[in-house]
Amino acid sequence: YRVLERSGDRMSDGYRVPGLPDGMAAFPGPDGTVILMRNHELSARAASGPYPVGQAPPEAYDAEAMGGVTRVVLDGTTFERRSSNLVLTGTIRNCAGGPSPWGWLSCEETTNPGHGWVFACDPLATRVQAPVLIRGYGRYSHEAAAVDPETLTCYLTEDERQSCLYRFVPRSRETPFEGQLQALRVVGRSRFDTSAMAVGESVTVDWVDVDPDPAGTTPGAQGRSQGAANFVRGEGIWYFQGAVYICSTSGGPVAGGQIFRLVLGRDGAASTLELLAQSTDRARLDMPDNIAVAPWGDVFMAEDGAGEQYLRILQADGRVVDFARNAGSGSELAGVCFSPDGRALFVNAQRDGLTFVVTGPFPAVPGGG
């Protein structure tokens, strides 16, 4: 492994690499490059922003806020850094997000006035851009997003003790950001508590309509009033082969985390929610946060618990095994993702302000990823 960038370094556009790197995704770029889109979970007026407080560029969504997204361009063969630049700024607590057909979806984990949205960010943007806010995805304490490429439905997690799992169903492929926001409900079991599920248990789900920014209430409260299921701090989410993998960071018997799989119903079939794994010993799995499914099917989990932080793997046989340990400060690991060809893993050490590339070797994937 090696460090690609450090917070405080100067980027190619003259801005500083902001602090608290968090969620990421990798995209294929021009001329064989790989492009990392990287969140920064900074609050308003944070000292470790990309520019001094009070010097926001005109493209900033909010001149008083320091969160945002940076872009790192890598050689697609050696994974050496070529350049980096600021893409989105003026947002708050850009925690996670997800890849999509429209680029990187960056999520604000806040409900501060005027904030709490999802923004679409262009992986080809070589300079800071005006914000592209997706109102249909709702205003709440977002964590991450995953898009079903077959239907363009976006699935979204909410980082609250009482949180819903949402989906946004577009009216058409031509208008992917116009449609209906919904919350997951378990059929026949109002306000189902997912934290009490047993490993291997599967339930049938449906969806209830909610407003993206309802006056005097929240999308979550609207969903719960109609029986929506509760997830204890929904965080990482990832689409893979007709299913969405979901992390409940504080769910389960020891509040140490759960990993679910939502199998998406096709051709009129109902969707089902299954509990794949959960922590029964926080020494073995301690609050998984960001997740990514490797091209060969293993679920990689970045922890956010106490003490030393690990990258763990949930294997197909249900075993949880160690992959890497942050032997330095114990800083939270975040933003785990793979290069498009599956040859490299990327991850951040958040409080340390480090972005790493890990180059395996990883299992060979037919077709290159």
Short mmCIF file of C-alpha atoms in Angstrom, two decimals:
data_model
loop_
_atom_site.label_atom_id
_atom_site.label_comp_id
_atom_site.label_asym_id
_atom_site.label_seq_id
_atom_site.Cartn_x
_atom_site.Cartn_y
_atom_site.Cartn_z
CA TYR A 1 0.00 0.00 0.00
CA ARG A 2 1.03 3.62 -0.33
CA VAL A 3 -0.30 7.09 0.43
CA LEU A 4 -1.80 8.93 -2.56
CA GLU A 5 -2.54 12.25 -0.85
CA ARG A 6 -2.51 13.89 2.57
CA SER A 7 -4.82 16.57 3.93
CA GLY A 8 -3.10 19.93 3.66
CA ASP A 9 -1.21 18.98 0.48
CA ARG A 10 -1.55 21.42 -2.41
CA MET A 11 -3.78 20.15 -5.22
CA SER A 12 -3.25 20.86 -8.91
CA ASP A 13 -5.80 23.70 -8.89
CA GLY A 14 -4.07 25.47 -6.00
CA TYR A 15 -6.57 24.51 -3.30
CA ARG A 16 -5.52 22.40 -0.30
CA VAL A 17 -6.58 18.78 0.13
CA PRO A 18 -9.35 19.20 2.74
CA GLY A 19 -9.41 17.28 6.01
CA LEU A 20 -11.56 14.33 7.07
CA PRO A 21 -11.63 12.34 3.80
CA ASP A 22 -14.60 9.98 3.88
CA GLY A 23 -16.75 8.21 1.25
CA MET A 24 -15.26 7.53 -2.21
CA ALA A 25 -15.85 5.78 -5.51
CA ALA A 26 -13.58 5.08 -8.48
CA PHE A 27 -14.53 5.79 -12.10
CA PRO A 28 -12.86 5.00 -15.43
CA GLY A 29 -11.30 8.15 -16.84
CA PRO A 30 -9.95 9.21 -20.24
CA ASP A 31 -6.67 7.83 -21.59
CA GLY A 32 -6.73 4.82 -19.30
CA THR A 33 -6.88 6.82 -16.08
CA VAL A 34 -8.80 6.04 -12.89
CA ILE A 35 -10.65 8.89 -11.17
CA LEU A 36 -11.30 8.87 -7.43
CA MET A 37 -14.19 11.04 -6.22
CA ARG A 38 -13.64 11.75 -2.52
CA ASN A 39 -15.90 13.29 0.12
CA HIS A 40 -14.75 15.43 3.04
CA GLU A 41 -16.89 15.34 6.20
CA LEU A 42 -16.19 18.91 7.30
CA SER A 43 -18.60 21.11 9.23
CA ALA A 44 -19.24 24.80 8.66
CA ARG A 45 -16.16 27.03 9.03
CA ALA A 46 -13.83 24.07 9.67
CA ALA A 47 -10.18 25.10 9.77
CA SER A 48 -9.06 22.21 7.54
CA GLY A 49 -11.04 23.27 4.49
CA PRO A 50 -9.63 23.68 0.96
CA TYR A 51 -9.22 27.46 1.39
CA PRO A 52 -9.07 29.91 4.30
CA VAL A 53 -12.33 30.72 6.11
CA GLY A 54 -14.04 33.64 4.40
CA GLN A 55 -12.45 33.02 0.99
CA ALA A 56 -15.05 30.74 -0.60
CA PRO A 57 -15.13 30.68 -4.42
CA PRO A 58 -18.30 31.90 -6.16
CA GLU A 59 -19.27 28.29 -6.94
CA ALA A 60 -19.66 27.43 -3.23
CA TYR A 61 -23.13 26.19 -2.29
CA ASP A 62 -22.80 27.97 1.09
CA ALA A 63 -19.93 30.39 1.65
CA GLU A 64 -19.92 29.55 5.38
CA ALA A 65 -19.50 25.78 4.91
CA MET A 66 -16.29 23.84 4.23
CA GLY A 67 -17.43 20.33 3.26
CA GLY A 68 -17.26 19.09 -0.29
CA VAL A 69 -15.77 16.73 -2.86
CA THR A 70 -12.31 16.44 -4.38
CA ARG A 71 -11.17 14.51 -7.45
CA VAL A 72 -7.93 12.51 -7.73
CA VAL A 73 -6.73 11.35 -11.17
CA LEU A 74 -4.51 8.24 -11.21
CA ASP A 75 -2.56 6.34 -13.82
CA GLY A 76 -4.73 3.31 -14.57
CA THR A 77 -1.77 0.93 -14.72
CA THR A 78 0.49 2.04 -11.87
CA PHE A 79 -2.13 3.94 -9.80
CA GLU A 80 0.32 6.82 -9.39
CA ARG A 81 -1.30 10.18 -8.72
CA ARG A 82 -1.41 12.49 -11.74
CA SER A 83 -3.49 15.41 -10.46
CA SER A 84 -6.23 16.44 -8.07
CA ASN A 85 -8.76 19.27 -7.79
CA LEU A 86 -11.77 20.59 -5.93
CA VAL A 87 -15.17 19.73 -7.49
CA LEU A 88 -17.86 20.64 -4.90
CA THR A 89 -17.58 23.04 -1.98
CA GLY A 90 -19.79 24.87 0.50
CA THR A 91 -21.60 21.80 1.79
CA ILE A 92 -21.66 20.25 5.29
CA ARG A 93 -20.50 16.82 6.48
CA ASN A 94 -20.19 15.09 3.13
CA CYS A 95 -20.04 11.68 4.69
CA ALA A 96 -20.63 9.00 2.07
CA GLY A 97 -22.52 8.73 -1.21
CA GLY A 98 -22.19 6.38 -4.14
CA PRO A 99 -21.35 5.89 -7.80
CA SER A 100 -24.11 6.39 -10.35
CA PRO A 101 -24.60 6.72 -14.12
CA TRP A 102 -24.43 10.51 -13.54
CA GLY A 103 -21.14 10.42 -11.62
CA TRP A 104 -20.53 10.63 -7.87
CA LEU A 105 -23.49 11.20 -5.56
CA SER A 106 -22.26 13.10 -2.50
CA CYS A 107 -24.49 13.05 0.60
CA GLU A 108 -24.70 15.60 3.44
CA GLU A 109 -25.07 14.02 6.88
CA THR A 110 -26.84 16.95 8.51
CA THR A 111 -30.20 18.69 8.82
CA ASN A 112 -28.74 22.18 9.31
CA PRO A 113 -30.92 24.87 7.70
CA GLY A 114 -30.51 24.76 3.94
CA HIS A 115 -28.51 21.54 4.07
CA GLY A 116 -29.15 17.79 4.18
CA TRP A 117 -29.17 17.11 0.44
CA VAL A 118 -27.52 14.90 -2.17
CA PHE A 119 -25.37 16.48 -4.89
CA ALA A 120 -24.36 15.03 -8.27
CA CYS A 121 -20.66 15.54 -9.06
CA ASP A 122 -18.99 15.08 -12.45
CA PRO A 123 -15.87 12.84 -12.38
CA LEU A 124 -14.55 14.72 -15.43
CA ALA A 125 -14.72 18.16 -13.77
CA THR A 126 -11.21 19.65 -13.79
CA ARG A 127 -12.21 22.64 -11.62
CA VAL A 128 -14.71 23.50 -8.90
CA GLN A 129 -18.30 23.34 -10.20
CA ALA A 130 -21.61 24.97 -9.35
CA PRO A 131 -23.60 22.57 -7.12
CA VAL A 132 -26.11 20.16 -8.70
CA LEU A 133 -28.63 19.48 -5.92
CA ILE A 134 -31.05 16.52 -6.27
CA ARG A 135 -34.17 17.60 -4.35
CA GLY A 136 -36.09 14.43 -5.10
CA TYR A 137 -33.68 12.35 -3.00
CA GLY A 138 -34.89 14.20 0.10
CA ARG A 139 -33.55 16.37 2.88
CA TYR A 140 -32.47 14.41 5.95
CA SER A 141 -29.29 13.12 7.61
CA HIS A 142 -28.01 11.24 4.57
CA GLU A 143 -25.25 8.67 4.60
CA ALA A 144 -24.87 6.81 1.32
CA ALA A 145 -26.55 6.02 -2.00
CA ALA A 146 -26.64 3.11 -4.47
CA VAL A 147 -28.24 3.08 -7.92
CA ASP A 148 -29.82 0.08 -9.63
CA PRO A 149 -28.52 0.45 -13.23
CA GLU A 150 -31.48 -1.49 -14.64
CA THR A 151 -34.20 0.84 -13.31
CA LEU A 152 -32.13 3.92 -12.21
CA THR A 153 -33.86 3.63 -8.82
CA CYS A 154 -31.62 5.12 -6.12
CA TYR A 155 -31.47 3.53 -2.66
CA LEU A 156 -30.46 5.82 0.21
CA THR A 157 -29.48 5.31 3.87
CA GLU A 158 -30.10 7.65 6.81
CA ASP A 159 -27.67 7.94 9.73
CA GLU A 160 -29.98 8.23 12.73
CA ARG A 161 -30.78 5.94 15.67
CA GLN A 162 -34.25 5.73 14.15
CA SER A 163 -33.66 5.70 10.42
CA CYS A 164 -35.47 4.62 7.30
CA LEU A 165 -34.15 2.98 4.17
CA TYR A 166 -35.32 5.05 1.21
CA ARG A 167 -35.59 4.60 -2.51
CA PHE A 168 -36.23 7.18 -5.20
CA VAL A 169 -38.15 5.81 -8.20
CA PRO A 170 -37.74 7.99 -11.32
CA ARG A 171 -40.69 8.57 -13.60
CA SER A 172 -38.57 7.67 -16.62
CA ARG A 173 -34.98 7.03 -17.64
CA GLU A 174 -35.00 10.40 -19.41
CA THR A 175 -35.84 12.27 -16.15
CA PRO A 176 -33.93 10.32 -13.47
CA PHE A 177 -34.29 13.03 -10.80
CA GLU A 178 -38.07 13.42 -11.17
CA GLY A 179 -40.16 10.81 -9.40
CA GLN A 180 -41.22 9.52 -5.99
CA LEU A 181 -39.29 9.13 -2.72
CA GLN A 182 -40.35 6.10 -0.67
CA ALA A 183 -39.45 4.35 2.62
CA LEU A 184 -39.10 0.58 3.10
CA ARG A 185 -41.82 -1.26 5.03
CA VAL A 186 -41.93 -4.96 6.00
CA VAL A 187 -45.12 -6.55 4.75
CA GLY A 188 -47.56 -7.26 7.58
CA ARG A 189 -45.24 -5.95 10.33
CA SER A 190 -45.65 -2.24 11.06
CA ARG A 191 -42.49 -0.40 12.21
CA PHE A 192 -40.47 -3.60 12.01
CA ASP A 193 -37.26 -3.52 14.06
CA THR A 194 -34.47 -4.78 11.80
CA SER A 195 -32.03 -4.79 14.74
CA ALA A 196 -33.86 -7.83 16.18
CA MET A 197 -33.49 -10.01 13.05
CA ALA A 198 -31.60 -13.30 13.18
CA VAL A 199 -28.83 -14.13 10.72
CA GLY A 200 -30.41 -15.84 7.72
CA GLU A 201 -33.86 -14.40 8.42
CA SER A 202 -35.60 -12.95 5.36
CA VAL A 203 -38.71 -10.75 5.17
CA THR A 204 -40.79 -9.46 2.27
CA VAL A 205 -40.89 -5.70 1.87
CA ASP A 206 -42.92 -3.02 0.16
CA TRP A 207 -42.65 0.77 0.07
CA VAL A 208 -44.61 3.81 1.31
CA ASP A 209 -44.57 7.24 -0.33
CA VAL A 210 -42.95 10.16 1.54
CA ASP A 211 -42.28 13.79 0.68
CA PRO A 212 -38.64 14.80 0.11
CA ASP A 213 -38.86 17.92 2.32
CA PRO A 214 -42.22 17.99 4.11
CA ALA A 215 -43.24 21.13 6.03
CA GLY A 216 -43.24 20.68 9.81
CA THR A 217 -41.99 17.09 9.78
CA THR A 218 -39.39 14.82 8.16
CA PRO A 219 -39.42 12.09 5.52
CA GLY A 220 -38.56 9.57 8.26
CA ALA A 221 -41.47 10.61 10.48
CA GLN A 222 -43.79 10.38 7.49
CA GLY A 223 -42.49 6.89 6.74
CA ARG A 224 -42.83 5.66 10.32
CA SER A 225 -46.39 6.97 10.49
CA GLN A 226 -47.14 4.53 7.67
CA GLY A 227 -45.30 1.60 9.27
CA ALA A 228 -41.82 1.96 7.74
CA ALA A 229 -39.13 -0.32 9.15
CA ASN A 230 -36.44 0.97 11.48
CA PHE A 231 -32.69 0.60 10.87
CA VAL A 232 -30.26 1.57 13.64
CA ARG A 233 -27.97 4.05 11.88
CA GLY A 234 -28.12 3.08 8.23
CA GLU A 235 -24.71 3.84 6.70
CA GLY A 236 -22.85 2.08 3.87
CA ILE A 237 -24.85 0.83 0.88
CA TRP A 238 -23.72 -0.83 -2.36
CA TYR A 239 -25.42 -2.28 -5.46
CA PHE A 240 -24.16 -5.65 -6.75
CA GLN A 241 -25.76 -8.11 -9.16
CA GLY A 242 -29.44 -7.38 -8.59
CA ALA A 243 -29.17 -6.72 -4.85
CA VAL A 244 -28.36 -3.84 -2.54
CA TYR A 245 -26.07 -4.47 0.45
CA ILE A 246 -26.84 -2.28 3.48
CA CYS A 247 -24.91 -1.58 6.66
CA SER A 248 -26.64 -0.80 9.96
CA THR A 249 -23.68 0.47 11.96
CA SER A 250 -25.19 0.19 15.45
CA GLY A 251 -27.70 -2.63 14.88
CA GLY A 252 -27.72 -6.11 16.35
CA PRO A 253 -27.41 -7.75 19.79
CA VAL A 254 -24.25 -5.87 20.89
CA ALA A 255 -24.92 -2.69 18.87
CA GLY A 256 -21.85 -3.65 16.85
CA GLY A 257 -23.36 -3.63 13.38
CA GLN A 258 -25.37 -5.63 10.85
CA ILE A 259 -25.07 -6.30 7.11
CA PHE A 260 -28.29 -6.78 5.11
CA ARG A 261 -28.98 -7.75 1.52
CA LEU A 262 -32.05 -6.33 -0.22
CA VAL A 263 -32.80 -8.60 -3.17
CA LEU A 264 -34.57 -6.42 -5.73
CA GLY A 265 -37.80 -7.81 -7.11
CA ARG A 266 -37.93 -7.98 -10.91
CA ASP A 267 -40.89 -8.39 -13.28
CA GLY A 268 -43.46 -7.75 -10.55
CA ALA A 269 -41.84 -9.94 -7.87
CA ALA A 270 -41.58 -8.56 -4.34
CA SER A 271 -38.24 -7.49 -2.87
CA THR A 272 -36.87 -9.30 0.19
CA LEU A 273 -34.60 -8.14 3.00
CA GLU A 274 -32.17 -10.70 4.47
CA LEU A 275 -29.75 -10.37 7.39
CA LEU A 276 -26.40 -11.72 6.17
CA ALA A 277 -24.24 -11.08 9.25
CA GLN A 278 -24.08 -9.19 12.52
CA SER A 279 -21.57 -8.53 15.25
CA THR A 280 -21.84 -10.64 18.40
CA ASP A 281 -18.32 -9.69 19.53
CA ARG A 282 -17.01 -6.18 18.91
CA ALA A 283 -13.45 -7.50 18.97
CA ARG A 284 -14.29 -9.32 15.73
CA LEU A 285 -16.53 -6.72 14.06
CA ASP A 286 -16.87 -3.22 15.49
CA MET A 287 -19.45 -0.93 13.86
CA PRO A 288 -18.94 -1.38 10.10
CA ASP A 289 -19.61 1.89 8.29
CA ASN A 290 -18.67 2.32 4.59
CA ILE A 291 -18.97 -0.88 2.58
CA ALA A 292 -18.13 -1.99 -0.95
CA VAL A 293 -18.72 -5.29 -2.71
CA ALA A 294 -15.58 -6.47 -4.48
CA PRO A 295 -15.92 -7.54 -8.13
CA TRP A 296 -15.60 -11.19 -6.99
CA GLY A 297 -18.44 -10.82 -4.42
CA ASP A 298 -16.79 -10.34 -0.99
CA VAL A 299 -18.17 -7.45 1.09
CA PHE A 300 -15.40 -5.14 2.35
CA MET A 301 -16.34 -3.20 5.51
CA ALA A 302 -14.58 -0.17 6.98
CA GLU A 303 -15.04 0.06 10.76
CA ASP A 304 -16.02 3.09 12.86
CA GLY A 305 -15.87 1.72 16.42
CA ALA A 306 -13.58 2.26 19.40
CA GLY A 307 -9.86 1.51 19.55
CA GLU A 308 -8.00 0.05 16.60
CA GLN A 309 -9.90 0.22 13.32
CA TYR A 310 -9.94 -2.57 10.73
CA LEU A 311 -11.00 -3.28 7.22
CA ARG A 312 -12.90 -6.57 7.48
CA ILE A 313 -14.29 -8.89 4.80
CA LEU A 314 -17.67 -10.62 4.90
CA GLN A 315 -17.08 -13.68 2.73
CA ALA A 316 -19.66 -15.64 0.75
CA ASP A 317 -19.68 -18.40 3.40
CA GLY A 318 -20.69 -15.86 6.08
CA ARG A 319 -17.29 -15.68 7.80
CA VAL A 320 -15.86 -12.29 8.80
CA VAL A 321 -12.09 -12.07 8.35
CA ASP A 322 -9.52 -9.31 8.83
CA PHE A 323 -8.01 -7.57 5.82
CA ALA A 324 -6.12 -4.55 7.18
CA ARG A 325 -5.58 -2.67 10.46
CA ASN A 326 -4.89 0.99 11.03
CA ALA A 327 -1.79 0.58 13.16
CA GLY A 328 -1.23 4.33 13.48
CA SER A 329 -3.65 6.56 15.35
CA GLY A 330 -6.59 4.17 15.18
CA SER A 331 -8.39 6.70 12.98
CA GLU A 332 -11.66 5.61 11.40
CA LEU A 333 -11.22 3.94 8.01
CA ALA A 334 -13.61 5.14 5.32
CA GLY A 335 -14.36 5.28 1.62
CA VAL A 336 -13.41 1.71 0.75
CA CYS A 337 -13.84 1.06 -2.99
CA PHE A 338 -12.17 -0.75 -5.90
CA SER A 339 -10.72 0.40 -9.20
CA PRO A 340 -12.95 -0.42 -12.19
CA ASP A 341 -10.70 -3.37 -13.12
CA GLY A 342 -10.62 -4.72 -9.55
CA ARG A 343 -6.81 -4.54 -9.25
CA ALA A 344 -6.64 -1.84 -6.58
CA LEU A 345 -8.49 -0.98 -3.39
CA PHE A 346 -8.74 2.60 -2.14
CA VAL A 347 -9.43 3.67 1.44
CA ASN A 348 -9.11 6.74 3.67
CA ALA A 349 -7.86 7.09 7.23
CA GLN A 350 -10.23 9.89 8.14
CA ARG A 351 -8.74 11.76 11.11
CA ASP A 352 -5.21 11.15 9.79
CA GLY A 353 -6.22 12.81 6.50
CA LEU A 354 -4.69 10.04 4.36
CA THR A 355 -5.88 8.44 1.12
CA PHE A 356 -4.34 5.02 0.37
CA VAL A 357 -4.12 2.68 -2.61
CA VAL A 358 -3.73 -1.05 -1.85
CA THR A 359 -2.58 -3.21 -4.74
CA GLY A 360 -3.20 -6.80 -3.67
CA PRO A 361 -2.78 -8.97 -5.64
CA PHE A 362 -6.56 -9.49 -5.60
CA PRO A 363 -8.51 -12.34 -7.23
CA ALA A 364 -8.58 -12.16 -11.02
CA VAL A 365 -12.01 -11.26 -12.38
CA PRO A 366 -13.11 -12.46 -15.83
CA GLY A 367 -13.53 -9.47 -18.09
CA GLY A 368 -11.28 -7.28 -15.93
CA GLY A 369 -13.78 -6.10 -13.31
#
